[in-house]
PDB file of C-alpha atoms in Angstrom:
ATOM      1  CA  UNK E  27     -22.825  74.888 169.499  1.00  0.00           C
ATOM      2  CA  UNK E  28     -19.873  76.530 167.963  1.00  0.00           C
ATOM      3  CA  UNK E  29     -19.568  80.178 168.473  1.00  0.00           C
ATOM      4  CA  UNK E  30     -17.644  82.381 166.400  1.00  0.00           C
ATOM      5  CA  UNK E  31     -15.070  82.888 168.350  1.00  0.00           C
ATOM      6  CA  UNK E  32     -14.787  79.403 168.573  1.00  0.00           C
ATOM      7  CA  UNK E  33     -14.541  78.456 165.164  1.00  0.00           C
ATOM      8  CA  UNK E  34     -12.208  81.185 164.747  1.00  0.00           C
ATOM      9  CA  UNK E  35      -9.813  79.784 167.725  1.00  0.00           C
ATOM     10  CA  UNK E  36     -10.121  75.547 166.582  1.00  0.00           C
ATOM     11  CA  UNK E  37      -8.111  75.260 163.382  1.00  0.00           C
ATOM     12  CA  UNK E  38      -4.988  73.135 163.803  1.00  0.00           C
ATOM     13  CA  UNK E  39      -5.633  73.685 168.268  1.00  0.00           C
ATOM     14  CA  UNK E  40      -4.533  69.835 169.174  1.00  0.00           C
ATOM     15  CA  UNK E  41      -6.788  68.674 172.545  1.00  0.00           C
ATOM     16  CA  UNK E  42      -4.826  66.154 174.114  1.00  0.00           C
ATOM     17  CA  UNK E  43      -7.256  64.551 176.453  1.00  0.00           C
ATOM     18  CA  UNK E  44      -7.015  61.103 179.199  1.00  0.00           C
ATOM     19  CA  UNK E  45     -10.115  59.317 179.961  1.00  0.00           C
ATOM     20  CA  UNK E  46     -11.698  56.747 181.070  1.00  0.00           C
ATOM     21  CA  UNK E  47     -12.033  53.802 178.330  1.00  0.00           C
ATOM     22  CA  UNK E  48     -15.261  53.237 179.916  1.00  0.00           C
ATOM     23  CA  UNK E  49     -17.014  56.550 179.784  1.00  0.00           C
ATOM     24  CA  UNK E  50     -18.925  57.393 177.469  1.00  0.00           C
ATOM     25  CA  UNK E  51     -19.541  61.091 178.478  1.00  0.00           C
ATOM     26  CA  UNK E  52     -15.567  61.460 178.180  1.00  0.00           C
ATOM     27  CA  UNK E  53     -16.048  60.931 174.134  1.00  0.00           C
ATOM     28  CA  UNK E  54     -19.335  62.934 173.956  1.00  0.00           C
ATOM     29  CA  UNK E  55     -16.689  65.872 175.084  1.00  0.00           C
ATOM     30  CA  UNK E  56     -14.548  64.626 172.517  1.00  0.00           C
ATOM     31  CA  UNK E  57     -17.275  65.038 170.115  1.00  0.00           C
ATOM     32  CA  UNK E  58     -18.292  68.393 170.792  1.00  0.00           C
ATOM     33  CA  UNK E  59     -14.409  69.692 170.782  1.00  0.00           C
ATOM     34  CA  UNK E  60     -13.925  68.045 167.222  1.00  0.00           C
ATOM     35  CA  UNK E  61     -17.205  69.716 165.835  1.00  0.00           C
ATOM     36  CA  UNK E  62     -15.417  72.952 166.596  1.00  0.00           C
ATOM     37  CA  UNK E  63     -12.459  72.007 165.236  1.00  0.00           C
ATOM     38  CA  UNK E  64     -10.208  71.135 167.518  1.00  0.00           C
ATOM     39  CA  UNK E  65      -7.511  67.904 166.449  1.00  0.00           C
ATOM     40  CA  UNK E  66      -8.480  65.807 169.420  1.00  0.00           C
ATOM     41  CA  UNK E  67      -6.052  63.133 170.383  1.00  0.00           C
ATOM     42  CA  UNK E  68      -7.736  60.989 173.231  1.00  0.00           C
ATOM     43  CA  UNK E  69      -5.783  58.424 175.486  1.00  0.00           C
ATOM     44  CA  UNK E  70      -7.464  55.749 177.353  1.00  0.00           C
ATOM     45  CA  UNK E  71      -6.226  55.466 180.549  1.00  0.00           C
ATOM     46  CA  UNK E  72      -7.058  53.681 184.446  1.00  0.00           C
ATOM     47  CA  UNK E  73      -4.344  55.983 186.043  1.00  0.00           C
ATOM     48  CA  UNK E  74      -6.395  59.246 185.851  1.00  0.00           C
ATOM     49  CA  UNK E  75      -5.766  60.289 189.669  1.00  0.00           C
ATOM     50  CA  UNK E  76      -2.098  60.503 188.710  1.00  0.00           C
ATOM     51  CA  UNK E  77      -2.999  62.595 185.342  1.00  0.00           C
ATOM     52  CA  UNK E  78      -4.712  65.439 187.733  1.00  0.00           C
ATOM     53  CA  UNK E  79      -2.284  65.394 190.159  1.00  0.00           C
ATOM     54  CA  UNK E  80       0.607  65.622 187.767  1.00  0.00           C
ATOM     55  CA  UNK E  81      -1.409  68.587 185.947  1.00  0.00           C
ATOM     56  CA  UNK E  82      -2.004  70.440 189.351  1.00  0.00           C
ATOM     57  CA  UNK E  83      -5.778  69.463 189.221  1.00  0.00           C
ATOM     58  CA  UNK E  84      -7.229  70.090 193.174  1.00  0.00           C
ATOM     59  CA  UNK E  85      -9.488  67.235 193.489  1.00  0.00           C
ATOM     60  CA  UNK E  86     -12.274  69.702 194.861  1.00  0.00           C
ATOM     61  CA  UNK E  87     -12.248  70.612 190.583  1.00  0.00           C
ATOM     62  CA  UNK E  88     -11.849  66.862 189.497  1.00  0.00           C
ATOM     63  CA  UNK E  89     -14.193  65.647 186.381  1.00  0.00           C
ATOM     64  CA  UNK E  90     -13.862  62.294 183.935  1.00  0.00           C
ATOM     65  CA  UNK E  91     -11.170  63.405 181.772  1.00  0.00           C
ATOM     66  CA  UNK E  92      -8.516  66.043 181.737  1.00  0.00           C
ATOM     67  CA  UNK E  93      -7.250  67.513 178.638  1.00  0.00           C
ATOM     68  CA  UNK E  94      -4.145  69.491 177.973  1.00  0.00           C
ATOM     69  CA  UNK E  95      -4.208  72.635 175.338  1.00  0.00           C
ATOM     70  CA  UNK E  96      -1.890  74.911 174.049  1.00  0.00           C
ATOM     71  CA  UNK E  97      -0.208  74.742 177.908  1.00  0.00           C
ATOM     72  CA  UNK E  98      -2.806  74.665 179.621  1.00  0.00           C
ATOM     73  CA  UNK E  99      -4.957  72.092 181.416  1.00  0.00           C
ATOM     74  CA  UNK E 100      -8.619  71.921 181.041  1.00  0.00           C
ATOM     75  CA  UNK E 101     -10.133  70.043 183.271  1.00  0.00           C
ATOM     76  CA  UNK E 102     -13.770  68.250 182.719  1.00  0.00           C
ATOM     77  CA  UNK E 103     -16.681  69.027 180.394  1.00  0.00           C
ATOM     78  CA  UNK E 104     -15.670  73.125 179.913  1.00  0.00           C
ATOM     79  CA  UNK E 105     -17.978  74.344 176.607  1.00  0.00           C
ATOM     80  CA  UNK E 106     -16.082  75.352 173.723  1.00  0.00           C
ATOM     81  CA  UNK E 107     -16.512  79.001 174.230  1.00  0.00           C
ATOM     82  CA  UNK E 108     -15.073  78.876 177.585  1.00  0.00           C
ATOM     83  CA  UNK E 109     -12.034  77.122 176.000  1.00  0.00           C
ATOM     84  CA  UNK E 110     -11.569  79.947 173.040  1.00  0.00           C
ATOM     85  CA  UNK E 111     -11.737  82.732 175.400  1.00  0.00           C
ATOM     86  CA  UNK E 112      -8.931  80.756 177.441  1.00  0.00           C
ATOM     87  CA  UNK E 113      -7.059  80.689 174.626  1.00  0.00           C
ATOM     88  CA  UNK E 114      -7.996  83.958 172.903  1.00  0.00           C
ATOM     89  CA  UNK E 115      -7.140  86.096 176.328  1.00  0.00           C
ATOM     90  CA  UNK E 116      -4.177  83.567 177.497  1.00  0.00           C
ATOM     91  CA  UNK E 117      -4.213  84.275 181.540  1.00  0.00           C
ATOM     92  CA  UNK E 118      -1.118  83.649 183.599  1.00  0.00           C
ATOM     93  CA  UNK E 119      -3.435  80.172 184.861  1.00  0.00           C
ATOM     94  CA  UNK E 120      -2.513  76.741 184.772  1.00  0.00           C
ATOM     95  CA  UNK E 121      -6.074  76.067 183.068  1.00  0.00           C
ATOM     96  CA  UNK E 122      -9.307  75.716 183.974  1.00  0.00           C
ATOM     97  CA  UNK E 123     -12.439  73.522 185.079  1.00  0.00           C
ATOM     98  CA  UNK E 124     -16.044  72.935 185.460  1.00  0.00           C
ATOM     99  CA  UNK E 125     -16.284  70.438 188.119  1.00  0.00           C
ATOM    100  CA  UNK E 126     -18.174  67.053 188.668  1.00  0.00           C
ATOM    101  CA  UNK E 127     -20.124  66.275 185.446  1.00  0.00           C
ATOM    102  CA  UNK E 128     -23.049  68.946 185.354  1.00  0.00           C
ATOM    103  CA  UNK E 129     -26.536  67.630 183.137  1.00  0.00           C
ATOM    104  CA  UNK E 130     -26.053  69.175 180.203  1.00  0.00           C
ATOM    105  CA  UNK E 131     -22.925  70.138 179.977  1.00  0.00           C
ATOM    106  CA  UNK E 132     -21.215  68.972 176.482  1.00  0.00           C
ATOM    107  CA  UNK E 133     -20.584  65.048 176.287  1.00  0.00           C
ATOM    108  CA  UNK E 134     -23.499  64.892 179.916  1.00  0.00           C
ATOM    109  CA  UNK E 135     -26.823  63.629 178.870  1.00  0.00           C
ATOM    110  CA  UNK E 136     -29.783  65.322 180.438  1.00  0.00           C
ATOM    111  CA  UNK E 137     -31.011  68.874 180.225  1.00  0.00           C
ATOM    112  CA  UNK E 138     -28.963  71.931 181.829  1.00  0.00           C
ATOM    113  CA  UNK E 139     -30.150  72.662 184.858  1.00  0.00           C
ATOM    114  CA  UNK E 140     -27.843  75.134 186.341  1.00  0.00           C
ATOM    115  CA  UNK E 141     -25.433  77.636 185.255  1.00  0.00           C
ATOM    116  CA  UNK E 142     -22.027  76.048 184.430  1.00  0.00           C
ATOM    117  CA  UNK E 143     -19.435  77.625 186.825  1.00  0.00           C
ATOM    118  CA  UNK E 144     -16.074  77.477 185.340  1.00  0.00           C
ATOM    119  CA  UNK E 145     -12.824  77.868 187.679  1.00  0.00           C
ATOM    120  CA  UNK E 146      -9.029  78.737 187.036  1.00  0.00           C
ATOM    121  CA  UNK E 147      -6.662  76.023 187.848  1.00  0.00           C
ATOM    122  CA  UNK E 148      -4.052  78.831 189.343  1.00  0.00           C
ATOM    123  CA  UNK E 149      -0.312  78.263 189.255  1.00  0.00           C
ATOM    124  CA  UNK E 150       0.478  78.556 192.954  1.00  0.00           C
ATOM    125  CA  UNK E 151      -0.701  75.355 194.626  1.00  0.00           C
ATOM    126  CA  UNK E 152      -0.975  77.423 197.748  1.00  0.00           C
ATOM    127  CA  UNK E 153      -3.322  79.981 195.538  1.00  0.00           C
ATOM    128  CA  UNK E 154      -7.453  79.550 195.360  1.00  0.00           C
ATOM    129  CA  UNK E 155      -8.914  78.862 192.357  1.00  0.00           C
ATOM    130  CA  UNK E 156     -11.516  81.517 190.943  1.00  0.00           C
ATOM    131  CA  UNK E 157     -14.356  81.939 188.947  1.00  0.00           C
ATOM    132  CA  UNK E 158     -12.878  82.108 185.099  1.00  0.00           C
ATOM    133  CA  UNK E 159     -16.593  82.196 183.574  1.00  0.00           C
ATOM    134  CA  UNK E 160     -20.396  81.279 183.872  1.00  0.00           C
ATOM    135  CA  UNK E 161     -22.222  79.834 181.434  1.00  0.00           C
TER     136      UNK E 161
END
């Protein structure tokens, strides 16, 4: 489900992402990020509260795994496109997230059954998070 600009933003992008050695919808993520070309390094790890927290990740946005990219944190099962534009536009964001684990999101199981709403991860603790994208 690679998109152009995708493909175009993967080569040589290293995904560094923690997750739980016990999920499997952690390394369906990890899948879909390597089939666009990302170098995904994936650590297995029980402490992933303190990962978030560390990474400014408001639990209200908390998924399985966290991942850290070119500076910025991305937080749960966010498509690949959603990722390149990230990285294509570069916002002044800590990162972003699509909370919980939405059916059919990449690495969920299970047909989509609603949009995907992805939010920024802002830099000010004190600041609300928006909507970065819809998919």
């Amino acid at each position: 489900m690679a998109t152009g600009t995708a493909a175009q933003a993967a080569p040589g992008i290293r995904v560094e992402v923690w997750q739980d050695p016990n999920c499997g919808c952690c390394g369906g993520w990890v899948r879909h990020m390597r089939g666009a070309g990302f170098e995904v390094v994936a650590h297995d790890t029980a402490e992933l509260d303190a990962v978030k927290r560390a990474n400014g990740v408001p639990e209200a946005l908390w998924s399985c795994h966290t991942a850290l990219v070119e500076g910025y944190v991305v937080e749960g099962h966010v498509p690949v496109g959603a990722l390149a534009r990230l990285l294509a536009e570069r916002p002044d964001i800590r990162g972003i997230s699509l909370p919980g684990m939405p059916l059919g999101s990449p690495g969920m199981n299970g047909p989509k059954t609603e949009p995907f709403i992805i939010y920024t991860l802002p830099r000010d603790p004190a600041a609300e998070p928006a909507v970065y994208a819809v998919e």
